[in-house]
mmCIF file with all atom_site columns, C-alpha atoms and ligand atoms in Angstrom:
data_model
loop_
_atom_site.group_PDB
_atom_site.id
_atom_site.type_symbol
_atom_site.label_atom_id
_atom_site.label_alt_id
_atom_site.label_comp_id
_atom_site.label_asym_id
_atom_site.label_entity_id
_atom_site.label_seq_id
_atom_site.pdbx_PDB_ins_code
_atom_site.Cartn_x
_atom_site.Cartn_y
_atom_site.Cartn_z
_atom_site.occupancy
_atom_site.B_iso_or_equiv
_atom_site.pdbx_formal_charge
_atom_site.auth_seq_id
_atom_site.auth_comp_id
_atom_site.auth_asym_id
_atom_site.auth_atom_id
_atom_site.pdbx_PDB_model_num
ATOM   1   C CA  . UNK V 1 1   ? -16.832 -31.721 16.228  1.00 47.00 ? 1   UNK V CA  1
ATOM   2   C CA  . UNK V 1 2   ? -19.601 -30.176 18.327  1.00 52.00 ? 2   UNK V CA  1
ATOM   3   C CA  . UNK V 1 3   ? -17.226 -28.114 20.154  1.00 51.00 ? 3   UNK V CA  1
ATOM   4   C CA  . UNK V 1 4   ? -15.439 -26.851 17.175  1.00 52.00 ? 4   UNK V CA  1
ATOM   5   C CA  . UNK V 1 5   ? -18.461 -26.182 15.226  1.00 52.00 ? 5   UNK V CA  1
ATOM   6   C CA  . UNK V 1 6   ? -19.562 -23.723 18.682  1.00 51.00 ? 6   UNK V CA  1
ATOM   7   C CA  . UNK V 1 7   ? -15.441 -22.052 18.907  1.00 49.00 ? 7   UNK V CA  1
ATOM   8   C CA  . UNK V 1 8   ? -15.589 -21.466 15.162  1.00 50.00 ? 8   UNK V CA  1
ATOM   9   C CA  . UNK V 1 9   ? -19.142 -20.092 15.730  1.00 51.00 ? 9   UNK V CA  1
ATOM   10  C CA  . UNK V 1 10  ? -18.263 -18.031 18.878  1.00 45.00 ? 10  UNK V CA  1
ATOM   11  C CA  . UNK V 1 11  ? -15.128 -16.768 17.188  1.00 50.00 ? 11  UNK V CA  1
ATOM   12  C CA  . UNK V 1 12  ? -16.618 -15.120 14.260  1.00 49.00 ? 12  UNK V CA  1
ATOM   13  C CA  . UNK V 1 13  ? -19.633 -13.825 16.434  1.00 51.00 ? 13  UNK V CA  1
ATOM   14  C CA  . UNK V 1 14  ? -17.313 -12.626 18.412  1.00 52.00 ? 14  UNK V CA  1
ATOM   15  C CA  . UNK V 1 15  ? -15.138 -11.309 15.091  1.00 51.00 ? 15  UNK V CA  1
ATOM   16  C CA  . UNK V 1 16  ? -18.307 -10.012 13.528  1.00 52.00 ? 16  UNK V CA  1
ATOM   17  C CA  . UNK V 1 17  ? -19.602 -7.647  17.113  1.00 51.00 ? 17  UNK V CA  1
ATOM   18  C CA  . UNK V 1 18  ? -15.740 -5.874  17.223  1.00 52.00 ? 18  UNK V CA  1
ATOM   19  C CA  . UNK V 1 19  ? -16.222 -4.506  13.647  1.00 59.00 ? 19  UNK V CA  1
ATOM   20  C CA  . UNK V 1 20  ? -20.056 -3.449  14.690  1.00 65.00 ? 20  UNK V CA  1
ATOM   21  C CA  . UNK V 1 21  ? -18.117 -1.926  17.503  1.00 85.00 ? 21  UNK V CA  1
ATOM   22  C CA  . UNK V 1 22  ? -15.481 0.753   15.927  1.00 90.00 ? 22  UNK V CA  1
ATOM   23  C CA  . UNK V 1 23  ? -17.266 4.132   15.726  1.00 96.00 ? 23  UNK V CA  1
ATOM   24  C CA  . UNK V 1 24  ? -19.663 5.116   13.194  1.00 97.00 ? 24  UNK V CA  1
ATOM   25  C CA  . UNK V 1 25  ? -17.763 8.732   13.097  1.00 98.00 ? 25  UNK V CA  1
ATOM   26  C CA  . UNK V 1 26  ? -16.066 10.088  10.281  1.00 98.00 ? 26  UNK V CA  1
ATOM   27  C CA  . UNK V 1 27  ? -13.996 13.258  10.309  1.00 98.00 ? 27  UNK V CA  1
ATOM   28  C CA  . UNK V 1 28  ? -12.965 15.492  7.282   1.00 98.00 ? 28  UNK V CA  1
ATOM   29  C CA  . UNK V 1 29  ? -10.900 18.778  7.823   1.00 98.00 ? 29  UNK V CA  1
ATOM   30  C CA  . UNK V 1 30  ? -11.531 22.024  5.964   1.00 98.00 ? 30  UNK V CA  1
ATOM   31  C CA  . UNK V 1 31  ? -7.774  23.510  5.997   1.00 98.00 ? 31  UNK V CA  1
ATOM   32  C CA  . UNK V 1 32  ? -7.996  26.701  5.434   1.00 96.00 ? 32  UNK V CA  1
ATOM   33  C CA  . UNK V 1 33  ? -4.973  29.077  4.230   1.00 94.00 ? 33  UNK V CA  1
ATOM   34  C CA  . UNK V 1 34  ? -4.660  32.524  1.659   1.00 92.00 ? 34  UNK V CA  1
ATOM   35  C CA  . UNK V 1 35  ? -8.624  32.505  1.475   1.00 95.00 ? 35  UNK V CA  1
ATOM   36  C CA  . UNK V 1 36  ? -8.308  29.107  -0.292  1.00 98.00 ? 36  UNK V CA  1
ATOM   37  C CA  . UNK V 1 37  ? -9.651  25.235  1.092   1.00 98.00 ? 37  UNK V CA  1
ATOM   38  C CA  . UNK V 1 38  ? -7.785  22.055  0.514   1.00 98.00 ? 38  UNK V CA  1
ATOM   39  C CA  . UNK V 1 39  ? -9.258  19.264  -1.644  1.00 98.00 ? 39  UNK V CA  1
ATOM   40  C CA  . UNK V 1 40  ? -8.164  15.752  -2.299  1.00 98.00 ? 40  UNK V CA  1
ATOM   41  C CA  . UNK V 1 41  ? -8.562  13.432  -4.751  1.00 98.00 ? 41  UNK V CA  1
ATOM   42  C CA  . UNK V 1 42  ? -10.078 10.018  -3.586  1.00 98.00 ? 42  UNK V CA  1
ATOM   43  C CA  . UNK V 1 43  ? -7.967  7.117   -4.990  1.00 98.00 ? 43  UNK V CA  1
ATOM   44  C CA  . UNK V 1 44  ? -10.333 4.310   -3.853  1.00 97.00 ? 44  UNK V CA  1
ATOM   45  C CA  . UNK V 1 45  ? -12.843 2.820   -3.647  1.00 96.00 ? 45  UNK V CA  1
ATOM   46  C CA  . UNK V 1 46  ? -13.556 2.730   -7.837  1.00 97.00 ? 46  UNK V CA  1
ATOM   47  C CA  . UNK V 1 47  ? -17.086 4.434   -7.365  1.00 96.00 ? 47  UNK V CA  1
ATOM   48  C CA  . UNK V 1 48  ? -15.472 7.448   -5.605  1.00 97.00 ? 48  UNK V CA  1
ATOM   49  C CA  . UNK V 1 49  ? -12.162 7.652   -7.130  1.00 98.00 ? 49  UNK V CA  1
ATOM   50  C CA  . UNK V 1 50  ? -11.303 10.751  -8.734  1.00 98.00 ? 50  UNK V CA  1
ATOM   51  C CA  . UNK V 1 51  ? -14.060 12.421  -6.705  1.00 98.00 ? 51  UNK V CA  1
ATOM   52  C CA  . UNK V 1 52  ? -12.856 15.457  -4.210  1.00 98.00 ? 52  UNK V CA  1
ATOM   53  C CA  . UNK V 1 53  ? -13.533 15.222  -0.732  1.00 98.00 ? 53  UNK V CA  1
ATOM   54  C CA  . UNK V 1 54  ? -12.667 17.521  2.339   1.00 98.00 ? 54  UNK V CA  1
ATOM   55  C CA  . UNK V 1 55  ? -9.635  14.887  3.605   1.00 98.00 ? 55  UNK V CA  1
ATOM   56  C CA  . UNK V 1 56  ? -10.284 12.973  6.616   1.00 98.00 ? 56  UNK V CA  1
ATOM   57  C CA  . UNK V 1 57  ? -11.336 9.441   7.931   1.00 98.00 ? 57  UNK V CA  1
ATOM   58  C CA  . UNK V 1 58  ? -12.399 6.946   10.520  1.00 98.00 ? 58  UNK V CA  1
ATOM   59  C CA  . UNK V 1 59  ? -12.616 7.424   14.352  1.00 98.00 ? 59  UNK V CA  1
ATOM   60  C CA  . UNK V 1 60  ? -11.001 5.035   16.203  1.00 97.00 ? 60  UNK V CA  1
ATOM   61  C CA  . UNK V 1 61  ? -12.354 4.084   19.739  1.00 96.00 ? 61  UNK V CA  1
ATOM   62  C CA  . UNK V 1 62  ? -11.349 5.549   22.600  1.00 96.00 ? 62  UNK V CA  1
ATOM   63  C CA  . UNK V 1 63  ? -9.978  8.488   20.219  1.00 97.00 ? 63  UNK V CA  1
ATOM   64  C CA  . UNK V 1 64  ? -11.853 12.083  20.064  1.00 98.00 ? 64  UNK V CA  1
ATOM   65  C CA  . UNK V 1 65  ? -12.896 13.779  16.718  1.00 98.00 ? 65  UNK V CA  1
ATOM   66  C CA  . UNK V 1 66  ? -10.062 16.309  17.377  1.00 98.00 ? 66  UNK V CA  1
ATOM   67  C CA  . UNK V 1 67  ? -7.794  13.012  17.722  1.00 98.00 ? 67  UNK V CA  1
ATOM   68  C CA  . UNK V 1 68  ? -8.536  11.485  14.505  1.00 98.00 ? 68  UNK V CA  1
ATOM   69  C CA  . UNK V 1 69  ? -8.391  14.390  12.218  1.00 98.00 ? 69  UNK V CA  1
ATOM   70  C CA  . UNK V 1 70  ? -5.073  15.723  13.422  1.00 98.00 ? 70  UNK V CA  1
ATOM   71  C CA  . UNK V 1 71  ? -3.929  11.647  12.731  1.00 98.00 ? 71  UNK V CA  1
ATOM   72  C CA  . UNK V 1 72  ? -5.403  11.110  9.438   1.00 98.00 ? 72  UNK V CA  1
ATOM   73  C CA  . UNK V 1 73  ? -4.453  14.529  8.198   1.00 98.00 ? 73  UNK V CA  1
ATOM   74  C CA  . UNK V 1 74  ? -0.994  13.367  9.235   1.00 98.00 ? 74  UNK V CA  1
ATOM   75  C CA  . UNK V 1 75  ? -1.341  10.273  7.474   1.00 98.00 ? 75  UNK V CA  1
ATOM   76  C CA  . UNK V 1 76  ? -2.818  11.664  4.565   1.00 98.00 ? 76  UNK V CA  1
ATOM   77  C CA  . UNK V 1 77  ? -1.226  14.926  4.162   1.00 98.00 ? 77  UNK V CA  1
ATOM   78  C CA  . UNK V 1 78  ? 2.241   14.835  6.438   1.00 98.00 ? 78  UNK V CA  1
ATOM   79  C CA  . UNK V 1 79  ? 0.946   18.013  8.027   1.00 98.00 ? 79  UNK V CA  1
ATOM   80  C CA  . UNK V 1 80  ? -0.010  19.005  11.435  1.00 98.00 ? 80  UNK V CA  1
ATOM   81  C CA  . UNK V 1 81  ? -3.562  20.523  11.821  1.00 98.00 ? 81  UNK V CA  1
ATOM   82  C CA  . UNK V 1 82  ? -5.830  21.578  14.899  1.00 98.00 ? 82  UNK V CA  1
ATOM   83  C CA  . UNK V 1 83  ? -9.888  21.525  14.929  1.00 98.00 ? 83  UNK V CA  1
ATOM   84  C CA  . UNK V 1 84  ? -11.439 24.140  15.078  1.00 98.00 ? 84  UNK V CA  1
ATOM   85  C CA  . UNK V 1 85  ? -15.665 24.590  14.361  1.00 97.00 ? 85  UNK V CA  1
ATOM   86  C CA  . UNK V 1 86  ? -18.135 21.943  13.041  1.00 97.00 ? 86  UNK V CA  1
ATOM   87  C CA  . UNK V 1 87  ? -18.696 22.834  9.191   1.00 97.00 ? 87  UNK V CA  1
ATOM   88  C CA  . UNK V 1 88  ? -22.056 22.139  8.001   1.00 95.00 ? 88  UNK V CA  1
ATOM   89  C CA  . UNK V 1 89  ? -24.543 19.606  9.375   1.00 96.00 ? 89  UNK V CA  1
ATOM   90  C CA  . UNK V 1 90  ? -22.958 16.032  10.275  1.00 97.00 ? 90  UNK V CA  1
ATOM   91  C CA  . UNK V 1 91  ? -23.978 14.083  6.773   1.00 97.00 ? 91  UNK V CA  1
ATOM   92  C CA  . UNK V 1 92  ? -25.014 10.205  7.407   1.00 97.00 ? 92  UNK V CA  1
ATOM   93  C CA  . UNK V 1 93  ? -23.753 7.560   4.738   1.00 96.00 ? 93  UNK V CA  1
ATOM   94  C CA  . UNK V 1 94  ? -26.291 4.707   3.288   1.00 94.00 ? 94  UNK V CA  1
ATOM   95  C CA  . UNK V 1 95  ? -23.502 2.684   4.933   1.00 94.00 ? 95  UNK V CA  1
ATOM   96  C CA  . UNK V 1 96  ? -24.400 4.085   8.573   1.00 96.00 ? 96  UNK V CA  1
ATOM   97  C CA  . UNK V 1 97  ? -21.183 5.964   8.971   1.00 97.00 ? 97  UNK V CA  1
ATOM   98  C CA  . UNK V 1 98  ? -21.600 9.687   9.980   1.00 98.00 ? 98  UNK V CA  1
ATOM   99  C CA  . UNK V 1 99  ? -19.492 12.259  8.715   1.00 98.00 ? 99  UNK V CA  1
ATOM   100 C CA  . UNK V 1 100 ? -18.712 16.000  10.093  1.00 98.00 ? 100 UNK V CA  1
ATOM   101 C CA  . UNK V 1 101 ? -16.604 18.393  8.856   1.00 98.00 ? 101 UNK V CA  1
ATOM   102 C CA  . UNK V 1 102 ? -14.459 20.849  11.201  1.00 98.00 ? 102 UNK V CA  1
ATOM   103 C CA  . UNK V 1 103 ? -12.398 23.772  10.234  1.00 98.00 ? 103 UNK V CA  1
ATOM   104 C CA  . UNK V 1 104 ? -8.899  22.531  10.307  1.00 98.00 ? 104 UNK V CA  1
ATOM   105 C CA  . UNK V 1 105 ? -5.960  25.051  11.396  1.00 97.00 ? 105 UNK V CA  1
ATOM   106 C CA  . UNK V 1 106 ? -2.358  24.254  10.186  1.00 97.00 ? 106 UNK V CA  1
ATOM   107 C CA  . UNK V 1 107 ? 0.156   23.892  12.673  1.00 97.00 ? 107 UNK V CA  1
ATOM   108 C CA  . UNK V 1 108 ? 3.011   22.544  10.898  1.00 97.00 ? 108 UNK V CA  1
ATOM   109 C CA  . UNK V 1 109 ? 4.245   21.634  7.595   1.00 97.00 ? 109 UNK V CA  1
ATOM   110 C CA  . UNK V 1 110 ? 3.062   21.631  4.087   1.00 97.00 ? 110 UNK V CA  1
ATOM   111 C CA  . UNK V 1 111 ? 0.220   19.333  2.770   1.00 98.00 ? 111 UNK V CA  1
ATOM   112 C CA  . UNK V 1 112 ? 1.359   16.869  0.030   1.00 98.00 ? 112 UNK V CA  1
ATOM   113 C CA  . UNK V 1 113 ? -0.984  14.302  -0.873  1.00 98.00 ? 113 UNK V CA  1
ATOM   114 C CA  . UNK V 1 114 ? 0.200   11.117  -0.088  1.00 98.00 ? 114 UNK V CA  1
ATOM   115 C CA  . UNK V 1 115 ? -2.605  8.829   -0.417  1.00 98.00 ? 115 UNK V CA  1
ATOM   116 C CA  . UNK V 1 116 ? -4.633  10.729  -2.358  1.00 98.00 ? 116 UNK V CA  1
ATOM   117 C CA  . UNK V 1 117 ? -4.587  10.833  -6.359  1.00 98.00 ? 117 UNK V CA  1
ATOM   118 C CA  . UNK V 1 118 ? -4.272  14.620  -5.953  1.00 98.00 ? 118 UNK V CA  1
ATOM   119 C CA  . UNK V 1 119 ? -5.224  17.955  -4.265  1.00 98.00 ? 119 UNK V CA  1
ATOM   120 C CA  . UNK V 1 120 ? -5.474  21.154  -4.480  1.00 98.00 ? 120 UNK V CA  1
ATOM   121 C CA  . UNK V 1 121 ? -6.456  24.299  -3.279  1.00 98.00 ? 121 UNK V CA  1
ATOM   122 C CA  . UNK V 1 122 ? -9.996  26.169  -3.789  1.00 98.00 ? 122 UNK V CA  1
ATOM   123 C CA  . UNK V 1 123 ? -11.303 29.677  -3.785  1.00 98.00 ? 123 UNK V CA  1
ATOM   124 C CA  . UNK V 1 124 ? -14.910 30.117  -2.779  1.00 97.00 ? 124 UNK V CA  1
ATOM   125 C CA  . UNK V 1 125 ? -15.365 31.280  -6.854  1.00 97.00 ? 125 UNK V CA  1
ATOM   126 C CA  . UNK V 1 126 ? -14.096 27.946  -7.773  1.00 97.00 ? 126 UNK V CA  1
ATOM   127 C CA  . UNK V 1 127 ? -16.060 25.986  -5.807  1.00 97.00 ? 127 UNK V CA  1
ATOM   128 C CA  . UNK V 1 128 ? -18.883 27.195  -6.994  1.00 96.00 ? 128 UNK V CA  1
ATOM   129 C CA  . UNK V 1 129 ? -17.787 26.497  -10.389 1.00 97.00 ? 129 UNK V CA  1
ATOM   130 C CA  . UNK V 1 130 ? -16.962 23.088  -9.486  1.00 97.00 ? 130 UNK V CA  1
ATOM   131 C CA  . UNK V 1 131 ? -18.965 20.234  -11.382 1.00 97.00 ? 131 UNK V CA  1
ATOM   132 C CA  . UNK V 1 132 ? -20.623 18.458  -8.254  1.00 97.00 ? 132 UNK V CA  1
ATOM   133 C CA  . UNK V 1 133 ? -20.584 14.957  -10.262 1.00 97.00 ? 133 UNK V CA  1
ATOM   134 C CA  . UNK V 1 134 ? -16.975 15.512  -9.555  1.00 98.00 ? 134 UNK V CA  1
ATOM   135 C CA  . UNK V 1 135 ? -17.153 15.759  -5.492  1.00 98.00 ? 135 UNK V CA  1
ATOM   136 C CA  . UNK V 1 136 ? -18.001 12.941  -2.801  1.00 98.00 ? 136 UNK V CA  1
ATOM   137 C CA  . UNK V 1 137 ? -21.512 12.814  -2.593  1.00 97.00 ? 137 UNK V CA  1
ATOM   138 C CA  . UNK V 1 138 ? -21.403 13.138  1.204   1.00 97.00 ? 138 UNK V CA  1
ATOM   139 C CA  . UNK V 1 139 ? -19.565 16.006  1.165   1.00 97.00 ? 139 UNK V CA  1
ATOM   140 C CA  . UNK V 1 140 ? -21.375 18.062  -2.045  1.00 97.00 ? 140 UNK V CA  1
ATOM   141 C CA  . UNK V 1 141 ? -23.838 19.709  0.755   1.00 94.00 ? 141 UNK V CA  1
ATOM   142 C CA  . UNK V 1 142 ? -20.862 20.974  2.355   1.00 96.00 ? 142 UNK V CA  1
ATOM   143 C CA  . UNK V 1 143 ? -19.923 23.621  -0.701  1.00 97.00 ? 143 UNK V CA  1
ATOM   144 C CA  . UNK V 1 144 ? -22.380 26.223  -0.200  1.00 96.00 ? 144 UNK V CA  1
ATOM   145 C CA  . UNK V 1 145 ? -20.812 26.060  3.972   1.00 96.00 ? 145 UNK V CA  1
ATOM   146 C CA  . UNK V 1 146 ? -17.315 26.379  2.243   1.00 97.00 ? 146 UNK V CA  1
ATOM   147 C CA  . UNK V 1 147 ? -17.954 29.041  0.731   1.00 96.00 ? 147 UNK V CA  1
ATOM   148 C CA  . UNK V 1 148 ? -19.355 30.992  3.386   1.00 95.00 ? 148 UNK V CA  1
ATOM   149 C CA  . UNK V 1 149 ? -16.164 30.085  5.266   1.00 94.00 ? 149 UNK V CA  1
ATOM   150 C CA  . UNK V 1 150 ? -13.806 31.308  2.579   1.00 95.00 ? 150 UNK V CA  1
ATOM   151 C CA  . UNK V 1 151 ? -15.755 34.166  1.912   1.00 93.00 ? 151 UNK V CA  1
ATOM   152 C CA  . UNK V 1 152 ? -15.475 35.346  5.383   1.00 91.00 ? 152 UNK V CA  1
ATOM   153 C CA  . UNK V 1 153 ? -11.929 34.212  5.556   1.00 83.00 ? 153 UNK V CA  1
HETATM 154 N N1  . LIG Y 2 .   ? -15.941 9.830   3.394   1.00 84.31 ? 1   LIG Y N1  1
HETATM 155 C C1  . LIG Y 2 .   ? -16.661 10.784  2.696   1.00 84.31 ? 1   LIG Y C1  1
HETATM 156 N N2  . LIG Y 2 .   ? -16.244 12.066  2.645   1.00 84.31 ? 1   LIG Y N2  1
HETATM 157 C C2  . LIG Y 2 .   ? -15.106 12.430  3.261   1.00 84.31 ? 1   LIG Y C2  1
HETATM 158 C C3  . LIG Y 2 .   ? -14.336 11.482  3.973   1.00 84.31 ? 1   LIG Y C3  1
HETATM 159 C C4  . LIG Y 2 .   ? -14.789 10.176  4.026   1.00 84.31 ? 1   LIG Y C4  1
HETATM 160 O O1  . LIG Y 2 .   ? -17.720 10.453  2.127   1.00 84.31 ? 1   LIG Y O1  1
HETATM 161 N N3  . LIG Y 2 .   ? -14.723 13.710  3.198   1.00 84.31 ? 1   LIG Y N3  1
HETATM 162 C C5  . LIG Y 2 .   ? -16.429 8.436   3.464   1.00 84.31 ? 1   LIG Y C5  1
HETATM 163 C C6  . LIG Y 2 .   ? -15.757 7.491   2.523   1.00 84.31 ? 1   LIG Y C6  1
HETATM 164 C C7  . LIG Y 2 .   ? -15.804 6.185   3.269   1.00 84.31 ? 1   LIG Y C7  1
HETATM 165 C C8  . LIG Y 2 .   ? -15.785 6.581   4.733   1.00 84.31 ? 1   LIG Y C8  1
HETATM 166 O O2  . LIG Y 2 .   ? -16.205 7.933   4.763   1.00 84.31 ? 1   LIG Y O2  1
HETATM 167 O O3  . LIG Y 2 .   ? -17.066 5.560   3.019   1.00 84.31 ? 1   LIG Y O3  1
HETATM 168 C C9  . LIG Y 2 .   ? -14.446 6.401   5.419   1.00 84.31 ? 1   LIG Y C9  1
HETATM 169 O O4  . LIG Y 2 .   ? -13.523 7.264   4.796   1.00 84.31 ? 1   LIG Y O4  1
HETATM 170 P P1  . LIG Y 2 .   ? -12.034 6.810   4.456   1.00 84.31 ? 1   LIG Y P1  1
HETATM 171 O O5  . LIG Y 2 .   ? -12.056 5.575   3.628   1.00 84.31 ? 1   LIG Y O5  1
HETATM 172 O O6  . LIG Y 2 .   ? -11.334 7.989   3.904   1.00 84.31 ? 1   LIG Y O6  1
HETATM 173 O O7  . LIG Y 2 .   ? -11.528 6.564   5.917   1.00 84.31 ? 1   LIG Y O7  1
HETATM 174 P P2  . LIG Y 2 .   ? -10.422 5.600   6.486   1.00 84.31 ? 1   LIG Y P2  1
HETATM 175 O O8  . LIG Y 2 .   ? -9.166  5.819   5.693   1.00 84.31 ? 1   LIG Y O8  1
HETATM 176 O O9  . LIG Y 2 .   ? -10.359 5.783   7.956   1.00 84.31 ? 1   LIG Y O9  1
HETATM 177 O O10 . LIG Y 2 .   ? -11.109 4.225   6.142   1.00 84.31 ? 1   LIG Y O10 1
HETATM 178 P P3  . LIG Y 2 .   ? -10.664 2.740   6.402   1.00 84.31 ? 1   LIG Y P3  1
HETATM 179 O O11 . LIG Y 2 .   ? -9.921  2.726   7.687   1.00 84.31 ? 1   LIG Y O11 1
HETATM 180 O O12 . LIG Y 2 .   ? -12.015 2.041   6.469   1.00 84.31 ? 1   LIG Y O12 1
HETATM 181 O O13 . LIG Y 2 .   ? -9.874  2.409   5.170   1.00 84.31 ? 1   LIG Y O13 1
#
């Protein structure tokens, strides 16, 4: 009983050290296209749902930040994007994770949202008319960046 008290306790050690291990790096793409940026809709978690957010997520290991936004922009949106420049200053979550932004160029296809409840394009004039209670926290320092970006765009 010993011994199976010290696997079980060894496993989820073990268990617990690979989750502290995945990256702390989130990445969120600013596609831009016609002078307009693309916002999605979170659909979870409940606190955040219904928020917009610049669409993006989770490093993997091994994988650069280029890596994981082309993926989960694929995933998300079923369209092909390249990184370009950091957006903004990298933003760090209560949670520990860090977010950064990058410009996002398309490279193929059309962006539908697929796990998001919706999205939709923004002109710099509607951003700033956008109610922030109605964006990611993380990501409301972003706007003023944004609209720099589209203005010059
Ligand atoms: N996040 C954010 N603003 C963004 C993108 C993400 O504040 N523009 C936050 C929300 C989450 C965390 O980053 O706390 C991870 O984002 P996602 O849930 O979108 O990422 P994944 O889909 O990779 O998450 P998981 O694999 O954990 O489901």
């Amino acid at each position: 009983f010993v011994t199976m008290g010290w696997l079980i306790a060894t496993r989820s050690a073990r268990g617990a050290a690979e989750t502290d291990d995945r990256p702390k790096d989130v990445v969120a793409a600013a596609i831009v296209d016609g002078g307009r940026v693309l916002l999605a809709q979170r659909a979870h978690p409940a606190d955040l749902a219904g928020k917009w957010e610049l669409p993006g997520g989770r490093v993997e290991s091994g994988e650069t930040h280029a890596a994981a936004l082309a993926r989960e922009i694929r995933e998300e949106l079923g369209a092909e994007v390249e990184a370009g420049d950091g957006v903004g200053k990298p933003v760090t979550l209560p949670n520990g994770l860090v977010l950064h932004a990058y410009r996002a160029h398309l490279r193929g296809g059309t962006p539908v949202a697929l796990e998001h409840l919706d999205m939709q394009w923004f002109t710099a004039d509607e951003l700033r008319r956008l109610d922030l209670d109605d964006v990611v926290p993380a990501d409301r320092d972003w706007i003023p960046e944004l609209c720099v970006v589209l203005d010059e765009a």
